[in-house]
Amino acid sequence: MPNVAVVGAQWGDEGKGKVVDWLSSRADVVVRFQGGHNAGHTLVIDGVTYKLSLLPSGVVRGGKLSIIGNGVVVDPVALLKEIDGIAEKGIKITPKNLLLAENAALILPIHGMLDRAREASKGNSKIGTTGRGIGPAYEDKVGRRAIRVCDLQHPEHLKTKLSELLEHHNLLLKGYGAETVSASQLHGELMQMAPRLLSHAAPVWRVLDEANRAGKRILFEGAQGIMLDVDFGTYPFVTSSNTVAAQASTGSGIGPKAIGMVLGICKAYTTRVGSGPFPTEELGPIGEKIGERGREFGTVTGRKRRCGWFDSVMVRQAVKFGGIDGLTLTKLDVLDGFKELNICTGYRIGKDALDYLPSDQFAQAKIEPIYETIEGWQGTTAGARSWAQLPAQAIKYVRRIEELTGAPVTILSTSPEREDTILMKDPFEG
């Protein structure tokens, strides 16, 4: 039975949380392998809503081991707050059901301060980050000055590392006219949280190796989407980590051969949060209608999402360099009642037609979509749990997406509820 990696095939917010939670009933271990608390998953289970950012979606199911891998940058304050918040809803988190990679880098308050100061200085040229310090934390990681979970075991060594880190960052903050951070105060705050964090710390690569050798099913949970990948996304309007399925290996410490099926998640339309190109964006009534019906507001930030038609060019590209074997299509019900639907089948820049999204940001800004218009449906898909419950035109729409993206739709989600799902193929069955 193969392990499964779940990745977003658009710009994030595709509904990965519900899908990962749904798949976790078939898994033994669920792993987050990149991103930070800028990502958000909303789960609705038996009428109870859970909003997760750092915790893997599998934590809401009993008997599963959840792992935060080394590819994640971890805000310790946010993590402990999330653990306490979910405990209030009856989900108890202990070292038996949650492990934290001992070599994961930490997000410190100074990272968020620097993130926000940078964005403010850019004015209209801002990237659109969440301001939570994700980018600066990854910079420290590759700059070899990050504070890692395992550093919390050595208080005196931590003092030295903090002094060196703040010597770098406080100069930048001064340049932006922002307040600086005290090393002693930050050290004290980290030491207060250290016992709880270290109780979950482990060499998770060993745990995963043992689980894989024992034939246990492992589910790798990605954050954001492939078009936000720092290498393959709409750079520079991207996140600071790799979001493709290959990161499941390096972000958790398991060999690439252990990654079996790659499941890409995409909405039946397209959304984006923040700045950057969006070829199929609808700025008028259609975009407003999609946003209202889909309740398109960010789980973490509450920001209104930009909405538009399904972009098959972008998803097809994500399928190719994301190694996606099958798609999960979410929020099909949002399109119920539309007389006509548009699908982007190509791009145009001036007189030139393109069948891919170029890397150059200036070319991306000039793109105009080429649409194919198909008939909508008047019946409802909301809550459908079998193909027989879908209107004929809805089935045609799904089949057309399969043809244009080059990937089969293996799972269809028809509402936020866990069981409102149509399964064509169990990803764990290969």
CSV table of C-alpha atoms in Angstrom, one decimal:
chain,number,residue,atom,x,y,z
A,1,MET,CA,0.0,0.0,0.0
A,2,PRO,CA,1.6,3.3,-1.0
A,3,ASN,CA,2.1,6.3,1.2
A,4,VAL,CA,0.2,9.5,0.0
A,5,ALA,CA,1.4,13.1,-0.4
A,6,VAL,CA,-1.3,15.8,-0.6
A,7,VAL,CA,-0.4,19.1,-2.2
A,8,GLY,CA,-2.4,22.1,-3.4
A,9,ALA,CA,-2.6,22.4,-7.2
A,10,GLN,CA,-3.5,26.1,-7.2
A,11,TRP,CA,-2.6,29.1,-5.0
A,12,GLY,CA,-3.5,27.4,-1.7
A,13,ASP,CA,-6.9,27.4,0.1
A,14,GLU,CA,-8.1,24.5,-2.0
A,15,GLY,CA,-9.7,22.6,0.8
A,16,LYS,CA,-6.7,20.3,1.7
A,17,GLY,CA,-7.7,20.2,5.4
A,18,LYS,CA,-10.9,18.3,4.9
A,19,VAL,CA,-9.3,16.0,2.4
A,20,VAL,CA,-6.4,15.2,4.6
A,21,ASP,CA,-8.7,14.6,7.5
A,22,TRP,CA,-10.9,12.4,5.4
A,23,LEU,CA,-7.9,10.4,4.2
A,24,SER,CA,-6.5,10.2,7.7
A,25,SER,CA,-9.1,7.5,8.5
A,26,ARG,CA,-7.0,5.3,6.2
A,27,ALA,CA,-3.6,6.4,7.5
A,28,ASP,CA,-1.6,5.6,10.6
A,29,VAL,CA,0.7,8.7,10.5
A,30,VAL,CA,0.0,12.2,9.3
A,31,VAL,CA,2.9,14.5,8.6
A,32,ARG,CA,3.1,18.3,7.9
A,33,PHE,CA,6.3,18.9,5.8
A,34,GLN,CA,6.6,22.6,5.0
A,35,GLY,CA,5.2,26.1,5.7
A,36,GLY,CA,4.3,27.6,9.0
A,37,HIS,CA,1.3,29.1,10.7
A,38,ASN,CA,0.6,31.2,7.7
A,39,ALA,CA,-1.3,28.2,6.3
A,40,GLY,CA,-4.8,27.3,7.6
A,41,HIS,CA,-7.1,24.3,7.4
A,42,THR,CA,-10.7,24.4,8.3
A,43,LEU,CA,-12.3,21.1,9.3
A,44,VAL,CA,-16.1,20.6,10.0
A,45,ILE,CA,-16.7,17.4,11.9
A,46,ASP,CA,-20.1,16.6,13.4
A,47,GLY,CA,-21.0,20.2,13.3
A,48,VAL,CA,-17.8,21.3,15.1
A,49,THR,CA,-15.4,23.6,13.3
A,50,TYR,CA,-11.7,23.2,13.8
A,51,LYS,CA,-9.2,25.8,12.5
A,52,LEU,CA,-5.7,24.4,12.3
A,53,SER,CA,-2.5,26.2,11.2
A,54,LEU,CA,0.5,24.2,12.5
A,55,LEU,CA,-1.1,21.0,13.7
A,56,PRO,CA,-1.6,18.3,11.1
A,57,SER,CA,-5.2,17.7,10.2
A,58,GLY,CA,-5.0,14.1,11.5
A,59,VAL,CA,-5.0,15.3,15.1
A,60,VAL,CA,-8.7,15.4,15.2
A,61,ARG,CA,-8.9,11.6,14.7
A,62,GLY,CA,-8.0,9.3,17.6
A,63,GLY,CA,-5.4,6.7,17.3
A,64,LYS,CA,-3.3,8.6,14.7
A,65,LEU,CA,0.3,9.9,15.1
A,66,SER,CA,0.7,13.4,13.9
A,67,ILE,CA,4.2,14.8,13.0
A,68,ILE,CA,5.4,18.3,12.4
A,69,GLY,CA,8.4,17.8,10.1
A,70,ASN,CA,11.7,19.6,9.9
A,71,GLY,CA,10.6,21.4,6.7
A,72,VAL,CA,8.1,23.4,8.8
A,73,VAL,CA,9.1,26.7,10.5
A,74,VAL,CA,7.4,26.6,13.9
A,75,ASP,CA,6.2,29.6,15.9
A,76,PRO,CA,6.2,28.1,19.5
A,77,VAL,CA,3.7,30.6,20.8
A,78,ALA,CA,1.3,29.8,18.0
A,79,LEU,CA,1.8,26.1,18.3
A,80,LEU,CA,1.1,26.0,22.1
A,81,LYS,CA,-1.9,28.3,21.6
A,82,GLU,CA,-3.3,26.0,19.0
A,83,ILE,CA,-2.8,22.9,21.2
A,84,ASP,CA,-4.6,24.6,24.0
A,85,GLY,CA,-7.4,25.8,21.7
A,86,ILE,CA,-8.1,22.4,20.3
A,87,ALA,CA,-8.0,20.9,23.8
A,88,GLU,CA,-11.0,23.1,24.7
A,89,LYS,CA,-12.9,21.3,22.0
A,90,GLY,CA,-12.1,17.9,23.4
A,91,ILE,CA,-9.0,17.0,21.4
A,92,LYS,CA,-6.1,16.2,23.8
A,93,ILE,CA,-2.6,16.6,22.4
A,94,THR,CA,0.2,14.6,24.0
A,95,PRO,CA,3.7,13.4,23.0
A,96,LYS,CA,2.0,10.1,22.2
A,97,ASN,CA,-0.1,11.6,19.3
A,98,LEU,CA,2.1,14.6,18.3
A,99,LEU,CA,5.8,14.7,17.6
A,100,LEU,CA,7.8,17.8,16.6
A,101,ALA,CA,11.1,17.4,14.6
A,102,GLU,CA,13.9,18.3,16.8
A,103,ASN,CA,15.7,20.0,13.9
A,104,ALA,CA,12.8,22.2,12.9
A,105,ALA,CA,13.6,25.9,12.9
A,106,LEU,CA,11.6,28.3,15.1
A,107,ILE,CA,9.8,31.5,14.2
A,108,LEU,CA,10.7,34.2,16.8
A,109,PRO,CA,8.8,37.4,17.5
A,110,ILE,CA,11.6,39.3,15.6
A,111,HIS,CA,10.8,37.5,12.4
A,112,GLY,CA,7.2,38.7,12.4
A,113,MET,CA,8.4,42.3,13.2
A,114,LEU,CA,10.8,42.2,10.3
A,115,ASP,CA,8.2,40.7,8.0
A,116,ARG,CA,5.7,43.4,8.7
A,117,ALA,CA,8.3,46.2,8.5
A,118,ARG,CA,9.4,45.0,5.1
A,119,GLU,CA,5.9,44.9,3.8
A,120,ALA,CA,5.1,48.3,5.1
A,121,SER,CA,8.2,49.8,3.4
A,122,LYS,CA,7.1,48.4,0.0
A,123,GLY,CA,3.9,50.3,-0.3
A,124,ASN,CA,2.0,49.2,-3.4
A,125,SER,CA,4.8,46.7,-4.3
A,126,LYS,CA,4.1,44.5,-1.3
A,127,ILE,CA,4.2,40.7,-1.8
A,128,GLY,CA,1.1,40.2,0.3
A,129,THR,CA,2.6,38.0,3.1
A,130,THR,CA,0.6,37.2,6.2
A,131,GLY,CA,3.3,39.1,8.3
A,132,ARG,CA,3.8,36.2,10.5
A,133,GLY,CA,7.6,35.9,10.0
A,134,ILE,CA,7.6,32.8,7.7
A,135,GLY,CA,10.0,34.3,5.2
A,136,PRO,CA,12.6,35.7,7.6
A,137,ALA,CA,12.5,32.4,9.5
A,138,TYR,CA,13.4,30.5,6.4
A,139,GLU,CA,16.1,33.1,5.6
A,140,ASP,CA,17.7,32.4,9.0
A,141,LYS,CA,17.5,28.7,8.3
A,142,VAL,CA,19.4,28.8,5.0
A,143,GLY,CA,21.7,31.5,6.6
A,144,ARG,CA,22.7,29.0,9.3
A,145,ARG,CA,21.7,31.2,12.1
A,146,ALA,CA,18.2,29.7,13.0
A,147,ILE,CA,17.2,28.7,16.4
A,148,ARG,CA,16.0,25.1,16.2
A,149,VAL,CA,13.9,23.1,18.6
A,150,CYS,CA,16.9,21.1,19.8
A,151,ASP,CA,18.7,24.3,20.8
A,152,LEU,CA,16.1,24.7,23.7
A,153,GLN,CA,17.9,21.9,25.5
A,154,HIS,CA,21.0,24.1,26.0
A,155,PRO,CA,20.1,27.5,27.7
A,156,GLU,CA,23.6,28.9,27.7
A,157,HIS,CA,24.3,28.0,24.1
A,158,LEU,CA,20.9,29.5,23.2
A,159,LYS,CA,21.9,32.8,24.7
A,160,THR,CA,24.9,33.0,22.4
A,161,LYS,CA,22.9,32.0,19.4
A,162,LEU,CA,20.2,34.6,20.2
A,163,SER,CA,22.8,37.3,20.5
A,164,GLU,CA,24.3,36.5,17.1
A,165,LEU,CA,20.8,36.3,15.5
A,166,LEU,CA,19.6,39.6,17.0
A,167,GLU,CA,22.9,41.4,16.1
A,168,HIS,CA,21.8,40.7,12.5
A,169,HIS,CA,18.1,41.4,12.7
A,170,ASN,CA,18.1,44.4,15.1
A,171,LEU,CA,20.2,46.3,12.5
A,172,LEU,CA,17.6,45.7,9.9
A,173,LEU,CA,14.8,46.8,12.2
A,174,LYS,CA,16.6,50.0,13.0
A,175,GLY,CA,16.9,50.6,9.3
A,176,TYR,CA,13.1,50.3,9.0
A,177,GLY,CA,12.6,52.6,12.0
A,178,ALA,CA,11.1,49.8,14.0
A,179,GLU,CA,11.7,48.8,17.6
A,180,THR,CA,14.5,46.3,18.4
A,181,VAL,CA,14.3,43.1,20.5
A,182,SER,CA,16.0,42.3,23.7
A,183,ALA,CA,18.0,39.0,23.7
A,184,SER,CA,17.5,38.4,27.5
A,185,GLN,CA,13.7,38.9,27.2
A,186,LEU,CA,13.5,36.6,24.2
A,187,HIS,CA,15.6,34.0,26.0
A,188,GLY,CA,13.4,34.1,29.0
A,189,GLU,CA,10.3,33.6,26.9
A,190,LEU,CA,11.8,30.6,25.1
A,191,MET,CA,12.9,29.0,28.3
A,192,GLN,CA,9.3,29.2,29.7
A,193,MET,CA,8.0,27.3,26.7
A,194,ALA,CA,10.9,24.9,26.3
A,195,PRO,CA,9.6,22.1,28.6
A,196,ARG,CA,6.3,21.8,26.7
A,197,LEU,CA,8.0,22.0,23.3
A,198,LEU,CA,10.8,19.5,24.1
A,199,SER,CA,8.3,17.0,25.4
A,200,HIS,CA,7.1,16.6,21.8
A,201,ALA,CA,10.6,16.8,20.2
A,202,ALA,CA,12.0,13.7,18.5
A,203,PRO,CA,14.2,12.5,15.6
A,204,VAL,CA,11.0,12.1,13.5
A,205,TRP,CA,13.0,10.8,10.5
A,206,ARG,CA,13.7,7.7,12.6
A,207,VAL,CA,10.0,7.4,13.6
A,208,LEU,CA,9.0,7.7,10.0
A,209,ASP,CA,11.5,5.1,8.8
A,210,GLU,CA,10.3,2.6,11.4
A,211,ALA,CA,6.7,3.3,10.4
A,212,ASN,CA,7.4,2.8,6.8
A,213,ARG,CA,9.4,-0.4,7.3
A,214,ALA,CA,6.5,-1.7,9.4
A,215,GLY,CA,4.1,-1.2,6.5
A,216,LYS,CA,2.2,1.6,8.2
A,217,ARG,CA,0.4,4.1,6.0
A,218,ILE,CA,1.8,7.6,6.0
A,219,LEU,CA,0.0,10.7,4.8
A,220,PHE,CA,2.1,13.7,4.0
A,221,GLU,CA,0.2,17.0,4.3
A,222,GLY,CA,1.4,20.0,2.3
A,223,ALA,CA,0.5,23.7,3.0
A,224,GLN,CA,-0.3,26.5,0.5
A,225,GLY,CA,-0.3,25.4,-3.2
A,226,ILE,CA,2.2,24.6,-5.9
A,227,MET,CA,1.7,27.9,-7.7
A,228,LEU,CA,3.1,29.5,-4.5
A,229,ASP,CA,6.3,27.3,-4.6
A,230,VAL,CA,9.4,29.4,-4.2
A,231,ASP,CA,10.9,27.9,-7.4
A,232,PHE,CA,7.9,27.0,-9.6
A,233,GLY,CA,5.3,29.5,-8.5
A,234,THR,CA,4.4,33.1,-9.5
A,235,TYR,CA,7.7,34.4,-8.2
A,236,PRO,CA,8.2,36.8,-6.3
A,237,PHE,CA,4.5,36.5,-5.2
A,238,VAL,CA,5.1,33.2,-3.6
A,239,THR,CA,5.7,31.6,-0.2
A,240,SER,CA,9.3,31.0,1.2
A,241,SER,CA,9.3,27.2,0.9
A,242,ASN,CA,8.9,24.5,-1.7
A,243,THR,CA,5.3,23.3,-1.9
A,244,VAL,CA,5.7,20.5,-4.4
A,245,ALA,CA,5.4,16.9,-3.4
A,246,ALA,CA,9.2,16.4,-3.5
A,247,GLN,CA,9.4,18.5,-0.4
A,248,ALA,CA,7.5,15.8,1.5
A,249,SER,CA,10.8,13.8,1.5
A,250,THR,CA,13.2,16.6,2.5
A,251,GLY,CA,10.7,18.2,4.8
A,252,SER,CA,10.2,15.1,6.9
A,253,GLY,CA,13.4,13.1,6.5
A,254,ILE,CA,12.1,10.1,4.6
A,255,GLY,CA,13.6,8.9,1.3
A,256,PRO,CA,11.8,9.9,-1.9
A,257,LYS,CA,11.0,6.3,-2.8
A,258,ALA,CA,8.7,6.2,0.2
A,259,ILE,CA,6.4,8.7,-1.4
A,260,GLY,CA,3.8,6.8,-3.2
A,261,MET,CA,0.8,8.5,-4.8
A,262,VAL,CA,0.7,12.3,-5.0
A,263,LEU,CA,-2.8,13.8,-4.7
A,264,GLY,CA,-3.4,17.3,-5.9
A,265,ILE,CA,-6.2,19.4,-4.5
A,266,CYS,CA,-7.9,22.1,-6.5
A,267,LYS,CA,-11.2,24.0,-6.4
A,268,ALA,CA,-13.7,23.8,-9.2
A,269,TYR,CA,-12.9,27.4,-9.7
A,270,THR,CA,-9.8,29.5,-8.7
A,271,THR,CA,-8.9,31.7,-5.8
A,272,ARG,CA,-5.9,33.6,-4.6
A,273,VAL,CA,-5.0,35.6,-1.5
A,274,GLY,CA,-2.6,38.6,-1.7
A,275,SER,CA,-0.8,40.2,-4.6
A,276,GLY,CA,0.4,38.6,-7.8
A,277,PRO,CA,-0.9,37.6,-11.2
A,278,PHE,CA,-4.3,35.9,-11.5
A,279,PRO,CA,-5.2,35.4,-15.2
A,280,THR,CA,-8.8,34.2,-14.7
A,281,GLU,CA,-9.7,36.7,-11.9
A,282,GLU,CA,-13.2,38.0,-12.1
A,283,LEU,CA,-13.5,41.5,-10.6
A,284,GLY,CA,-17.2,42.0,-11.3
A,285,PRO,CA,-20.4,40.3,-10.1
A,286,ILE,CA,-19.3,36.8,-11.0
A,287,GLY,CA,-16.3,37.0,-8.8
A,288,GLU,CA,-18.4,38.4,-6.0
A,289,LYS,CA,-20.9,35.7,-6.4
A,290,ILE,CA,-18.3,32.9,-6.3
A,291,GLY,CA,-16.7,34.5,-3.2
A,292,GLU,CA,-20.0,34.9,-1.3
A,293,ARG,CA,-21.2,31.4,-2.1
A,294,GLY,CA,-17.8,29.8,-1.4
A,295,ARG,CA,-17.2,31.9,1.8
A,296,GLU,CA,-13.9,32.9,0.5
A,297,PHE,CA,-12.1,34.4,3.4
A,298,GLY,CA,-8.6,33.2,4.7
A,299,THR,CA,-8.6,30.8,7.6
A,300,VAL,CA,-5.6,32.4,9.2
A,301,THR,CA,-5.9,36.1,8.2
A,302,GLY,CA,-9.6,36.5,7.4
A,303,ARG,CA,-8.6,38.3,4.2
A,304,LYS,CA,-11.0,38.2,1.3
A,305,ARG,CA,-9.9,35.9,-1.5
A,306,ARG,CA,-9.8,36.9,-5.1
A,307,CYS,CA,-12.0,34.7,-7.2
A,308,GLY,CA,-12.2,33.6,-10.8
A,309,TRP,CA,-12.8,30.8,-13.3
A,310,PHE,CA,-11.0,27.4,-13.3
A,311,ASP,CA,-7.6,27.7,-14.9
A,312,SER,CA,-6.7,24.4,-16.5
A,313,VAL,CA,-3.4,25.7,-17.8
A,314,MET,CA,-2.1,26.4,-14.3
A,315,VAL,CA,-3.4,23.2,-12.9
A,316,ARG,CA,-2.0,21.2,-15.8
A,317,GLN,CA,1.4,22.8,-15.1
A,318,ALA,CA,1.1,22.0,-11.4
A,319,VAL,CA,0.3,18.3,-12.3
A,320,LYS,CA,3.5,18.1,-14.3
A,321,PHE,CA,6.1,19.5,-12.0
A,322,GLY,CA,4.2,18.5,-8.9
A,323,GLY,CA,4.2,14.8,-9.9
A,324,ILE,CA,0.4,14.7,-9.3
A,325,ASP,CA,-1.2,11.3,-10.0
A,326,GLY,CA,-4.8,12.3,-9.3
A,327,LEU,CA,-6.9,15.3,-8.4
A,328,THR,CA,-9.3,16.0,-5.7
A,329,LEU,CA,-11.9,18.6,-6.9
A,330,THR,CA,-13.5,20.6,-4.1
A,331,LYS,CA,-16.4,23.1,-3.8
A,332,LEU,CA,-18.2,21.9,-6.9
A,333,ASP,CA,-21.4,23.0,-5.2
A,334,VAL,CA,-20.4,26.7,-5.4
A,335,LEU,CA,-21.0,26.6,-9.1
A,336,ASP,CA,-24.6,25.2,-8.8
A,337,GLY,CA,-27.0,27.4,-10.7
A,338,PHE,CA,-24.6,29.1,-13.1
A,339,LYS,CA,-26.1,29.3,-16.6
A,340,GLU,CA,-22.7,29.1,-18.2
A,341,LEU,CA,-19.2,28.3,-16.9
A,342,ASN,CA,-15.8,29.4,-18.3
A,343,ILE,CA,-12.7,27.2,-18.2
A,344,CYS,CA,-9.3,28.8,-19.1
A,345,THR,CA,-7.7,26.5,-21.8
A,346,GLY,CA,-4.8,28.8,-22.8
A,347,TYR,CA,-3.2,32.2,-22.5
A,348,ARG,CA,-2.6,35.1,-24.8
A,349,ILE,CA,0.1,37.7,-24.6
A,350,GLY,CA,-0.5,40.2,-27.4
A,351,LYS,CA,-0.7,38.1,-30.6
A,352,ASP,CA,1.1,35.1,-29.1
A,353,ALA,CA,-0.8,32.1,-27.7
A,354,LEU,CA,0.7,30.1,-24.8
A,355,ASP,CA,-0.1,26.7,-23.4
A,356,TYR,CA,1.9,27.2,-20.2
A,357,LEU,CA,2.5,29.9,-17.5
A,358,PRO,CA,5.9,31.6,-18.1
A,359,SER,CA,8.3,32.2,-15.2
A,360,ASP,CA,8.9,35.9,-16.0
A,361,GLN,CA,6.8,38.1,-13.8
A,362,PHE,CA,6.3,40.8,-16.5
A,363,ALA,CA,5.0,38.2,-18.9
A,364,GLN,CA,2.7,36.8,-16.3
A,365,ALA,CA,1.3,40.3,-15.7
A,366,LYS,CA,0.3,40.7,-19.4
A,367,ILE,CA,-1.5,37.3,-19.7
A,368,GLU,CA,-5.0,37.2,-20.9
A,369,PRO,CA,-7.0,34.0,-20.6
A,370,ILE,CA,-8.5,32.1,-23.5
A,371,TYR,CA,-11.8,30.6,-22.4
A,372,GLU,CA,-14.0,27.7,-23.3
A,373,THR,CA,-17.6,28.2,-22.3
A,374,ILE,CA,-19.7,25.3,-21.3
A,375,GLU,CA,-23.2,24.9,-20.1
A,376,GLY,CA,-23.8,25.0,-16.4
A,377,TRP,CA,-26.4,23.0,-14.3
A,378,GLN,CA,-29.5,24.0,-12.4
A,379,GLY,CA,-29.7,21.1,-10.0
A,380,THR,CA,-27.6,20.9,-6.9
A,381,THR,CA,-24.4,19.0,-6.2
A,382,ALA,CA,-24.2,20.0,-2.5
A,383,GLY,CA,-23.9,17.0,-0.2
A,384,ALA,CA,-23.7,14.5,-3.1
A,385,ARG,CA,-22.0,11.2,-2.1
A,386,SER,CA,-22.3,9.4,-5.4
A,387,TRP,CA,-22.1,10.1,-9.2
A,388,ALA,CA,-25.8,9.2,-9.5
A,389,GLN,CA,-26.6,12.3,-7.3
A,390,LEU,CA,-24.8,14.7,-9.6
A,391,PRO,CA,-26.5,16.6,-12.5
A,392,ALA,CA,-25.4,15.4,-15.9
A,393,GLN,CA,-23.7,18.8,-16.8
A,394,ALA,CA,-21.8,18.7,-13.5
A,395,ILE,CA,-20.3,15.3,-14.5
A,396,LYS,CA,-19.4,16.8,-17.9
A,397,TYR,CA,-17.7,19.7,-16.2
A,398,VAL,CA,-15.6,17.3,-14.1
A,399,ARG,CA,-14.7,15.2,-17.1
A,400,ARG,CA,-13.6,18.2,-19.1
A,401,ILE,CA,-11.3,19.3,-16.2
A,402,GLU,CA,-9.8,15.8,-16.4
A,403,GLU,CA,-9.2,16.1,-20.1
A,404,LEU,CA,-7.6,19.6,-19.9
A,405,THR,CA,-5.4,18.9,-16.8
A,406,GLY,CA,-4.2,15.5,-17.8
A,407,ALA,CA,-5.0,14.0,-14.4
A,408,PRO,CA,-8.0,12.0,-13.3
A,409,VAL,CA,-10.3,13.3,-10.6
A,410,THR,CA,-10.1,10.6,-8.0
A,411,ILE,CA,-12.0,12.4,-5.2
A,412,LEU,CA,-14.9,14.9,-5.4
A,413,SER,CA,-15.8,17.0,-2.4
A,414,THR,CA,-19.3,18.5,-2.4
A,415,SER,CA,-19.5,20.3,1.0
A,416,PRO,CA,-17.3,21.1,4.0
A,417,GLU,CA,-18.7,18.1,5.8
A,418,ARG,CA,-16.3,15.1,6.1
A,419,GLU,CA,-18.6,12.5,4.6
A,420,ASP,CA,-19.9,14.6,1.7
A,421,THR,CA,-17.3,13.1,-0.6
A,422,ILE,CA,-17.4,11.0,-3.7
A,423,LEU,CA,-14.5,8.5,-3.9
A,424,MET,CA,-13.5,7.2,-7.4
A,425,LYS,CA,-10.2,5.7,-6.2
A,426,ASP,CA,-8.7,5.3,-2.8
A,427,PRO,CA,-5.3,6.9,-3.0
A,428,PHE,CA,-3.9,4.4,-0.5
A,429,GLU,CA,-4.7,1.6,-3.0
A,430,GLY,CA,-2.2,2.9,-5.5
